[in-house]
Short mmCIF file of C-alpha atoms in Angstrom, two decimals:
data_model
loop_
_atom_site.label_atom_id
_atom_site.label_comp_id
_atom_site.label_asym_id
_atom_site.label_seq_id
_atom_site.Cartn_x
_atom_site.Cartn_y
_atom_site.Cartn_z
CA MET N 1 -21.75 -32.90 25.62
CA PRO N 2 -23.21 -31.86 22.04
CA ARG N 3 -23.70 -28.46 21.41
CA THR N 4 -26.66 -26.82 19.52
CA SER N 5 -26.35 -23.18 18.17
CA ARG N 6 -28.31 -20.31 19.46
CA GLU N 7 -30.05 -17.43 18.17
CA VAL N 8 -27.91 -14.19 18.22
CA VAL N 9 -29.70 -10.67 18.30
CA PHE N 10 -28.38 -7.25 17.71
CA VAL N 11 -29.73 -5.33 20.73
CA ASP N 12 -28.58 -1.57 20.33
CA GLY N 13 -25.93 0.47 18.41
CA VAL N 14 -24.57 3.77 18.81
CA ARG N 15 -21.70 6.21 17.38
CA THR N 16 -19.91 9.06 17.64
CA PRO N 17 -20.80 11.82 15.13
CA PHE N 18 -18.37 11.41 12.28
CA GLY N 19 -15.61 13.91 11.75
CA LYS N 20 -13.40 15.21 8.83
CA ALA N 21 -9.72 13.96 9.10
CA GLY N 22 -7.05 16.37 9.41
CA GLU N 23 -5.70 19.27 11.53
CA LYS N 24 -9.16 21.31 11.23
CA GLY N 25 -11.41 18.36 11.77
CA MET N 26 -13.50 18.52 15.07
CA TYR N 27 -11.47 15.41 16.51
CA ALA N 28 -7.93 16.40 15.50
CA GLN N 29 -6.98 16.53 19.33
CA THR N 30 -9.19 13.58 20.51
CA ARG N 31 -7.67 10.17 21.02
CA ALA N 32 -8.88 7.56 18.91
CA ASP N 33 -9.58 5.06 21.80
CA ASP N 34 -11.58 7.70 23.77
CA LEU N 35 -14.05 7.95 20.73
CA VAL N 36 -14.81 4.12 21.32
CA ILE N 37 -14.57 4.16 24.87
CA ASN N 38 -17.41 6.94 24.71
CA CYS N 39 -19.87 4.63 22.69
CA ILE N 40 -19.24 1.68 25.17
CA ARG N 41 -20.21 3.96 28.06
CA GLU N 42 -23.39 5.27 26.42
CA LEU N 43 -24.39 1.73 25.43
CA MET N 44 -24.11 0.90 29.10
CA ARG N 45 -25.89 4.24 30.24
CA ARG N 46 -28.94 3.67 27.91
CA HIS N 47 -29.31 -0.24 29.11
CA PRO N 48 -29.16 -0.19 32.92
CA GLU N 49 -30.84 -3.45 32.54
CA LEU N 50 -27.46 -4.86 31.58
CA PRO N 51 -25.39 -5.58 34.57
CA PRO N 52 -21.76 -4.77 33.50
CA GLU N 53 -20.28 -8.00 34.79
CA ARG N 54 -22.67 -9.92 32.33
CA VAL N 55 -20.52 -8.26 29.28
CA GLU N 56 -18.23 -11.13 28.51
CA GLU N 57 -16.34 -9.63 25.64
CA VAL N 58 -15.21 -6.83 23.75
CA ALA N 59 -14.30 -7.03 20.30
CA ILE N 60 -13.01 -3.67 18.59
CA ALA N 61 -11.85 -3.10 15.17
CA ALA N 62 -9.23 -0.63 13.67
CA THR N 63 -7.42 -0.84 10.43
CA THR N 64 -4.42 0.85 11.49
CA GLN N 65 -3.44 -0.53 14.95
CA ILE N 66 -0.74 1.75 16.17
CA GLY N 67 -0.62 4.50 18.74
CA ASP N 68 -4.02 5.17 20.43
CA GLN N 69 -5.61 2.35 18.16
CA GLY N 70 -3.18 0.02 19.30
CA LEU N 71 -2.13 -2.11 22.44
CA THR N 72 -5.11 -4.78 22.16
CA LEU N 73 -7.77 -1.95 21.72
CA GLY N 74 -10.70 -3.94 22.95
CA ARG N 75 -9.34 -4.76 26.27
CA MET N 76 -8.08 -1.48 26.78
CA ALA N 77 -11.31 0.23 25.78
CA SER N 78 -13.23 -2.37 28.21
CA LEU N 79 -11.12 -1.37 31.14
CA LEU N 80 -11.34 2.48 30.52
CA SER N 81 -15.08 2.29 29.77
CA GLY N 82 -15.84 0.93 33.36
CA LEU N 83 -16.37 -2.58 32.71
CA PRO N 84 -14.99 -4.86 35.15
CA ASN N 85 -11.46 -6.21 34.82
CA THR N 86 -12.93 -9.52 34.36
CA THR N 87 -14.26 -8.59 31.02
CA PRO N 88 -11.81 -9.42 28.41
CA GLY N 89 -11.19 -7.84 24.76
CA TYR N 90 -9.41 -7.86 21.53
CA SER N 91 -8.63 -6.05 18.45
CA ILE N 92 -9.71 -7.03 14.84
CA ASP N 93 -8.45 -5.80 11.51
CA ARG N 94 -10.35 -6.51 8.30
CA MET N 95 -9.93 -3.02 6.89
CA CYS N 96 -13.28 -1.53 6.21
CA ALA N 97 -15.05 -4.50 7.55
CA GLY N 98 -13.55 -4.23 11.03
CA ALA N 99 -16.63 -3.67 12.99
CA MET N 100 -18.52 -6.14 10.62
CA THR N 101 -15.98 -8.70 11.28
CA ALA N 102 -16.17 -7.82 15.22
CA VAL N 103 -20.04 -8.46 15.12
CA THR N 104 -19.73 -11.83 13.27
CA ASN N 105 -16.87 -13.02 15.22
CA ILE N 106 -18.68 -12.35 18.62
CA ALA N 107 -22.00 -13.87 16.89
CA GLY N 108 -20.05 -17.07 16.44
CA ALA N 109 -19.19 -17.36 20.18
CA ILE N 110 -22.60 -16.51 21.31
CA SER N 111 -24.05 -19.17 18.96
CA PHE N 112 -21.64 -21.64 19.93
CA GLY N 113 -22.57 -20.91 23.73
CA SER N 114 -19.07 -19.61 24.88
CA ILE N 115 -20.53 -16.19 26.03
CA ASP N 116 -23.98 -14.71 26.27
CA VAL N 117 -23.69 -10.93 26.11
CA ALA N 118 -21.05 -8.87 24.22
CA VAL N 119 -19.89 -5.49 22.77
CA ALA N 120 -18.42 -5.04 19.46
CA GLY N 121 -17.24 -2.16 17.73
CA GLY N 122 -14.84 -0.13 15.59
CA VAL N 123 -12.84 3.13 15.46
CA GLU N 124 -10.72 4.96 12.95
CA HIS N 125 -9.22 8.09 13.51
CA MET N 126 -7.72 8.94 9.92
CA GLY N 127 -6.36 12.16 11.18
CA ARG N 128 -4.01 10.77 13.61
CA HIS N 129 -3.45 7.30 11.72
CA PRO N 130 -3.67 7.71 7.54
CA MET N 131 -4.64 4.47 6.13
CA GLY N 132 -1.26 2.83 5.45
CA GLU N 133 0.84 4.34 8.11
CA GLY N 134 3.95 2.31 9.15
CA VAL N 135 2.62 -0.61 6.85
CA ASP N 136 5.42 -2.31 4.63
CA PRO N 137 3.80 -4.46 1.95
CA ASN N 138 5.55 -7.17 0.92
CA PRO N 139 7.38 -6.38 -2.68
CA ARG N 140 6.50 -9.93 -3.98
CA VAL N 141 2.74 -9.15 -4.22
CA VAL N 142 3.62 -6.78 -6.95
CA ALA N 143 6.92 -8.04 -8.10
CA GLU N 144 5.27 -11.33 -8.75
CA LYS N 145 2.34 -10.03 -10.37
CA LEU N 146 0.01 -11.47 -7.81
CA VAL N 147 -2.02 -8.17 -8.09
CA ASP N 148 -1.65 -5.17 -10.45
CA PRO N 149 -0.28 -1.93 -8.69
CA SER N 150 -3.54 -0.23 -8.63
CA ALA N 151 -4.89 -2.85 -6.39
CA LEU N 152 -3.16 -1.30 -3.65
CA VAL N 153 -4.79 2.16 -4.00
CA MET N 154 -8.55 1.95 -3.31
CA GLY N 155 -9.44 5.10 -5.29
CA LYS N 156 -7.58 3.45 -8.62
CA THR N 157 -9.66 0.07 -7.83
CA ALA N 158 -12.95 2.11 -8.11
CA GLU N 159 -11.63 3.53 -11.36
CA ASN N 160 -10.93 -0.20 -12.43
CA LEU N 161 -14.59 -1.06 -11.63
CA HIS N 162 -15.88 1.91 -13.94
CA ASP N 163 -13.65 0.25 -16.82
CA ARG N 164 -14.99 -3.16 -16.36
CA TYR N 165 -18.65 -2.01 -16.17
CA PRO N 166 -18.99 0.60 -18.88
CA THR N 167 -22.71 1.19 -17.93
CA LEU N 168 -21.47 2.50 -14.28
CA THR N 169 -20.98 5.79 -15.78
CA LYS N 170 -19.72 8.85 -13.87
CA GLU N 171 -23.13 10.70 -14.37
CA ARG N 172 -24.52 7.84 -12.58
CA SER N 173 -22.08 8.01 -9.74
CA ASP N 174 -22.62 11.75 -9.35
CA GLU N 175 -26.46 11.20 -9.18
CA PHE N 176 -26.01 8.74 -6.46
CA ALA N 177 -23.72 10.64 -4.73
CA VAL N 178 -26.20 13.67 -4.58
CA ASN N 179 -28.99 11.48 -3.48
CA SER N 180 -26.96 10.30 -0.52
CA GLN N 181 -26.53 13.81 0.62
CA ARG N 182 -30.35 14.74 0.05
CA LYS N 183 -31.21 11.46 2.05
CA LEU N 184 -28.88 12.11 4.84
CA ALA N 185 -29.97 15.83 5.06
CA GLN N 186 -33.82 14.69 5.10
CA ALA N 187 -32.86 11.91 7.84
CA TYR N 188 -31.54 14.57 9.89
CA GLU N 189 -34.45 16.85 9.41
CA ASP N 190 -36.65 14.00 10.26
CA GLY N 191 -35.10 13.18 13.47
CA LYS N 192 -33.72 9.73 12.17
CA ILE N 193 -29.97 10.23 12.83
CA GLN N 194 -29.95 11.91 15.98
CA PRO N 195 -30.76 8.72 18.28
CA ASP N 196 -27.62 6.85 17.14
CA LEU N 197 -25.19 9.71 18.07
CA VAL N 198 -23.30 9.91 21.23
CA PRO N 199 -22.12 13.62 22.00
CA THR N 200 -18.73 13.58 22.17
CA ALA N 201 -16.17 16.25 23.85
CA THR N 202 -13.52 17.71 21.46
CA ARG N 203 -10.79 20.28 22.09
CA HIS N 204 -9.04 22.24 19.44
CA THR N 205 -5.89 24.42 19.73
CA ASP N 206 -7.93 27.24 18.09
CA LYS N 207 -11.52 26.74 18.90
CA GLY N 208 -10.94 25.37 22.55
CA TRP N 209 -13.25 22.93 24.13
CA GLY N 210 -16.39 21.73 22.08
CA LEU N 211 -19.06 19.14 22.16
CA ALA N 212 -19.68 17.20 18.57
CA THR N 213 -23.30 16.51 18.03
CA ALA N 214 -23.68 16.05 14.43
CA ASP N 215 -21.63 14.51 11.46
CA GLU N 216 -19.12 17.11 10.07
CA PRO N 217 -18.60 15.47 6.42
CA PRO N 218 -22.16 16.20 4.93
CA ARG N 219 -22.40 18.43 2.16
CA PRO N 220 -26.15 18.89 1.64
CA GLN N 221 -25.90 21.61 -0.91
CA THR N 222 -24.15 19.33 -3.49
CA THR N 223 -25.45 19.57 -6.96
CA LEU N 224 -24.66 17.60 -10.01
CA GLU N 225 -23.26 20.76 -11.49
CA SER N 226 -21.12 21.30 -8.44
CA LEU N 227 -19.87 17.71 -8.73
CA GLN N 228 -19.09 17.92 -12.46
CA SER N 229 -16.01 20.27 -12.03
CA LEU N 230 -14.47 18.16 -9.40
CA LYS N 231 -10.73 16.62 -10.10
CA THR N 232 -10.16 13.15 -10.67
CA PRO N 233 -7.16 12.36 -8.48
CA PHE N 234 -6.71 8.94 -9.17
CA ARG N 235 -6.55 9.02 -12.87
CA PRO N 236 -6.51 11.86 -15.50
CA HIS N 237 -10.12 12.14 -17.05
CA GLY N 238 -11.29 9.54 -14.62
CA LYS N 239 -14.64 9.10 -12.92
CA VAL N 240 -13.89 8.93 -9.12
CA THR N 241 -13.93 12.38 -7.31
CA ALA N 242 -13.96 13.39 -3.83
CA GLY N 243 -17.76 14.16 -4.42
CA ASN N 244 -18.81 10.58 -5.33
CA ALA N 245 -16.64 8.85 -2.80
CA ALA N 246 -16.34 8.39 0.96
CA GLY N 247 -14.02 11.05 2.39
CA LEU N 248 -11.11 10.48 5.16
CA ASN N 249 -13.02 10.71 8.50
CA ASP N 250 -12.62 10.00 12.12
CA GLY N 251 -15.30 8.20 14.30
CA ALA N 252 -16.12 5.07 16.16
CA THR N 253 -19.50 2.92 16.69
CA ALA N 254 -20.39 0.14 19.22
CA CYS N 255 -23.05 -2.30 19.86
CA ILE N 256 -24.38 -5.02 22.02
CA LEU N 257 -25.08 -8.41 21.04
CA ALA N 258 -26.59 -11.25 23.03
CA ALA N 259 -27.85 -14.62 22.85
CA GLU N 260 -31.78 -14.05 22.15
CA GLU N 261 -32.69 -16.29 25.33
CA THR N 262 -30.31 -14.08 27.30
CA ALA N 263 -31.76 -10.77 25.87
CA GLN N 264 -35.12 -12.13 27.03
CA GLU N 265 -33.94 -12.99 30.44
CA LEU N 266 -32.19 -9.72 30.98
CA GLY N 267 -35.06 -7.46 29.51
CA LEU N 268 -32.77 -6.26 26.46
CA PRO N 269 -34.69 -4.98 23.51
CA VAL N 270 -33.96 -7.06 20.29
CA GLY N 271 -33.39 -4.64 17.35
CA MET N 272 -32.74 -7.60 15.08
CA ARG N 273 -31.82 -11.26 14.61
CA LEU N 274 -28.74 -12.38 12.80
CA VAL N 275 -29.64 -14.80 10.04
CA GLU N 276 -26.58 -15.64 7.97
CA PHE N 277 -23.16 -13.89 6.91
CA ALA N 278 -20.57 -14.34 4.27
CA PHE N 279 -17.13 -12.96 3.59
CA VAL N 280 -15.52 -13.51 0.17
CA GLY N 281 -12.27 -12.85 -1.67
CA VAL N 282 -12.32 -11.17 -5.02
CA GLU N 283 -9.58 -9.76 -7.47
CA PRO N 284 -8.12 -6.97 -5.61
CA GLU N 285 -7.95 -4.69 -8.62
CA VAL N 286 -11.61 -4.23 -8.58
CA MET N 287 -12.41 -4.69 -4.63
CA GLY N 288 -15.63 -2.79 -4.91
CA TYR N 289 -17.28 -5.73 -6.38
CA GLY N 290 -16.83 -7.69 -3.29
CA PRO N 291 -20.29 -7.34 -1.86
CA VAL N 292 -22.00 -9.06 -4.95
CA PRO N 293 -20.41 -12.61 -4.31
CA ALA N 294 -20.65 -11.93 -0.45
CA ALA N 295 -24.25 -11.18 -0.80
CA GLU N 296 -24.75 -14.21 -3.19
CA LYS N 297 -22.90 -16.68 -0.73
CA ALA N 298 -24.99 -15.51 2.33
CA LEU N 299 -28.39 -15.47 0.59
CA ALA N 300 -27.59 -19.22 -0.65
CA LYS N 301 -26.79 -20.17 2.89
CA ALA N 302 -29.84 -18.97 4.43
CA GLY N 303 -32.03 -20.18 1.71
CA LEU N 304 -33.18 -16.76 0.55
CA THR N 305 -33.21 -14.69 -2.79
CA ILE N 306 -32.54 -11.03 -3.18
CA ASP N 307 -36.19 -10.54 -3.62
CA ASP N 308 -36.71 -11.50 0.18
CA ILE N 309 -34.47 -8.47 1.28
CA GLY N 310 -36.61 -5.48 1.92
CA LEU N 311 -34.07 -3.05 3.16
CA PHE N 312 -30.21 -2.79 2.38
CA GLU N 313 -27.64 -0.76 4.17
CA LEU N 314 -24.64 -0.79 1.75
CA ASN N 315 -21.48 0.95 2.83
CA GLU N 316 -20.60 3.96 0.06
CA ALA N 317 -16.98 3.58 -0.11
CA PHE N 318 -17.41 4.69 -3.63
CA ALA N 319 -20.62 5.37 -5.77
CA VAL N 320 -19.69 2.91 -8.57
CA GLN N 321 -19.03 0.17 -5.72
CA VAL N 322 -22.75 0.26 -4.61
CA LEU N 323 -23.83 0.84 -8.15
CA ALA N 324 -22.28 -2.33 -9.40
CA PHE N 325 -24.20 -4.40 -6.37
CA LEU N 326 -27.44 -2.60 -7.32
CA GLU N 327 -26.91 -3.38 -11.38
CA ASN N 328 -25.84 -6.99 -10.49
CA PHE N 329 -29.23 -7.66 -8.55
CA GLY N 330 -31.55 -5.44 -10.99
CA ILE N 331 -32.25 -2.92 -8.20
CA ALA N 332 -32.84 0.82 -9.25
CA ASP N 333 -30.16 3.32 -8.39
CA ASP N 334 -32.62 5.29 -6.42
CA SER N 335 -34.47 2.40 -4.87
CA ASP N 336 -36.28 3.17 -1.58
CA LYS N 337 -34.72 0.20 -0.17
CA VAL N 338 -31.18 1.27 -0.18
CA ASN N 339 -29.73 3.61 2.08
CA ARG N 340 -32.75 5.32 3.20
CA TYR N 341 -30.91 7.63 5.51
CA GLY N 342 -28.30 8.23 2.83
CA GLY N 343 -24.80 6.73 3.39
CA ALA N 344 -20.92 6.85 3.57
CA ILE N 345 -20.76 9.50 0.70
CA ALA N 346 -22.38 11.91 2.89
CA THR N 347 -22.05 10.77 6.61
CA GLY N 348 -18.35 9.70 6.18
CA HIS N 349 -16.47 6.34 6.46
CA PRO N 350 -14.04 6.13 9.46
CA LEU N 351 -12.93 2.78 7.75
CA ALA N 352 -13.01 0.03 10.58
CA SER N 353 -16.07 1.81 12.38
CA SER N 354 -18.53 1.76 9.50
CA GLY N 355 -20.09 -1.80 9.70
CA VAL N 356 -22.03 -0.93 12.97
CA ARG N 357 -23.24 2.22 11.75
CA LEU N 358 -24.94 0.17 8.86
CA MET N 359 -26.35 -2.22 11.51
CA THR N 360 -27.62 0.22 13.62
CA GLN N 361 -29.34 2.27 11.04
CA LEU N 362 -30.96 -0.93 9.75
CA SER N 363 -32.18 -2.01 13.33
CA ARG N 364 -33.88 1.81 13.36
CA GLN N 365 -35.47 1.07 9.93
CA PHE N 366 -36.89 -2.43 11.08
CA ALA N 367 -38.46 -0.59 14.03
CA GLU N 368 -40.04 2.07 11.60
CA ASP N 369 -41.17 -0.31 9.12
CA PRO N 370 -42.57 -3.96 10.40
CA SER N 371 -43.82 -4.94 6.84
CA VAL N 372 -40.08 -5.65 6.02
CA ARG N 373 -38.86 -9.11 7.16
CA TYR N 374 -35.15 -9.15 6.23
CA GLY N 375 -32.49 -6.61 5.46
CA MET N 376 -28.98 -6.75 4.37
CA THR N 377 -25.70 -4.94 5.45
CA ALA N 378 -22.71 -5.16 2.91
CA MET N 379 -19.61 -3.62 2.06
CA CYS N 380 -16.35 -3.77 0.12
CA ILE N 381 -13.22 -4.66 1.78
CA GLY N 382 -9.61 -3.43 0.70
CA ILE N 383 -7.20 -6.02 -0.99
CA GLY N 384 -10.16 -7.49 -2.75
CA MET N 385 -12.96 -8.90 -0.45
CA GLY N 386 -16.64 -8.03 0.19
CA GLY N 387 -18.92 -8.62 3.32
CA ALA N 388 -22.62 -9.27 3.64
CA VAL N 389 -24.68 -10.09 6.78
CA ILE N 390 -28.66 -11.00 6.62
CA TRP N 391 -30.67 -9.90 9.46
CA GLU N 392 -34.61 -10.52 10.44
CA ASN N 393 -36.80 -7.72 11.54
CA PRO N 394 -38.32 -8.93 14.87
CA HIS N 395 -41.49 -6.41 14.48
CA HIS N 396 -42.35 -8.66 11.38
CA ALA N 397 -45.48 -10.88 11.94
CA ASP N 398 -43.54 -13.92 10.57
CA TYR N 399 -40.38 -13.38 12.85
CA GLY N 400 -38.73 -16.53 13.77
CA LYS N 401 -40.87 -18.68 11.59
CA GLU N 402 -39.54 -21.05 9.03
CA ASN N 403 -39.17 -19.60 5.41
#
């Protein structure tokens, strides 16, 4: 039988508050798998119209797939979150774009008609499992000069990006970072972030039991002056600091995806429709540039231009990486189209989980602003890649019509 593709929609997404990695972080003694299980349970609680047996797949990403982030995490999370044992699951690793890839993989299965409803997400507990733990990179990748040694250290790739594009100054990076902190603080004040968060139980040797209800990394009092004095750990007299980059964080995300017709059947809300996506490879030494060609490819496949995109959720692994994207497309550093609620510099970036945070926030902004038809979530990816996903706003007057 010939198959026709189906429309895929993002129903809803949630996340834990993001924590600081390390012994003093709020999730220091919380299991990684429990973080993502909490997200899945909350999604099912929020959507009683979705029978658990209708969830046909659980795809969960983690960059470091060992310990409590291993053992086919998607399947384990499915079982432990209360879904029936008939629901399968699997794990994904595309470093920072793990959750983004979980979403696009699931979308492919839904579009093909193999499944109707699924959960996708990601988790990273960088306190328990630092990036690179237990890995053994093949020495030929450097010995045979396939990449420069700096390609294996993300902070050094950000310094390389500054080198390649001298107009992307440290001053611009610091200003962008201050704005990220300011916008997140304003979003909290306006109640924009709280609906996404799943209160999460914590336990700490010194503090006892607690409840995480807000992100731990933000530094709302950040000023340009305070950033100027920070050390540049990746290079003497460099431009990348702890202030203009995302930190080391713990956290999890999850979302519900469905065929549009199934969402209508079950009465599930439609947050946004997936239009197109693309992943590309770039020189690993400047991996932060990855979102540029990824966006260009996705736009070309969708028959759209950058001017058609009214909202952007760009992952702020490093300020310079976002600035490279904005400069390439002629978008102002302080554009109101970009990261309206702040970004990872303020919120945190628990690697494989971040893609769904971007999507959940874009979906919320679509509901607030029906005048915007298309939005994009995009991010750079370690070892020289980029990913971009284009979404359509169901609240727009022309939703679903041909361009």
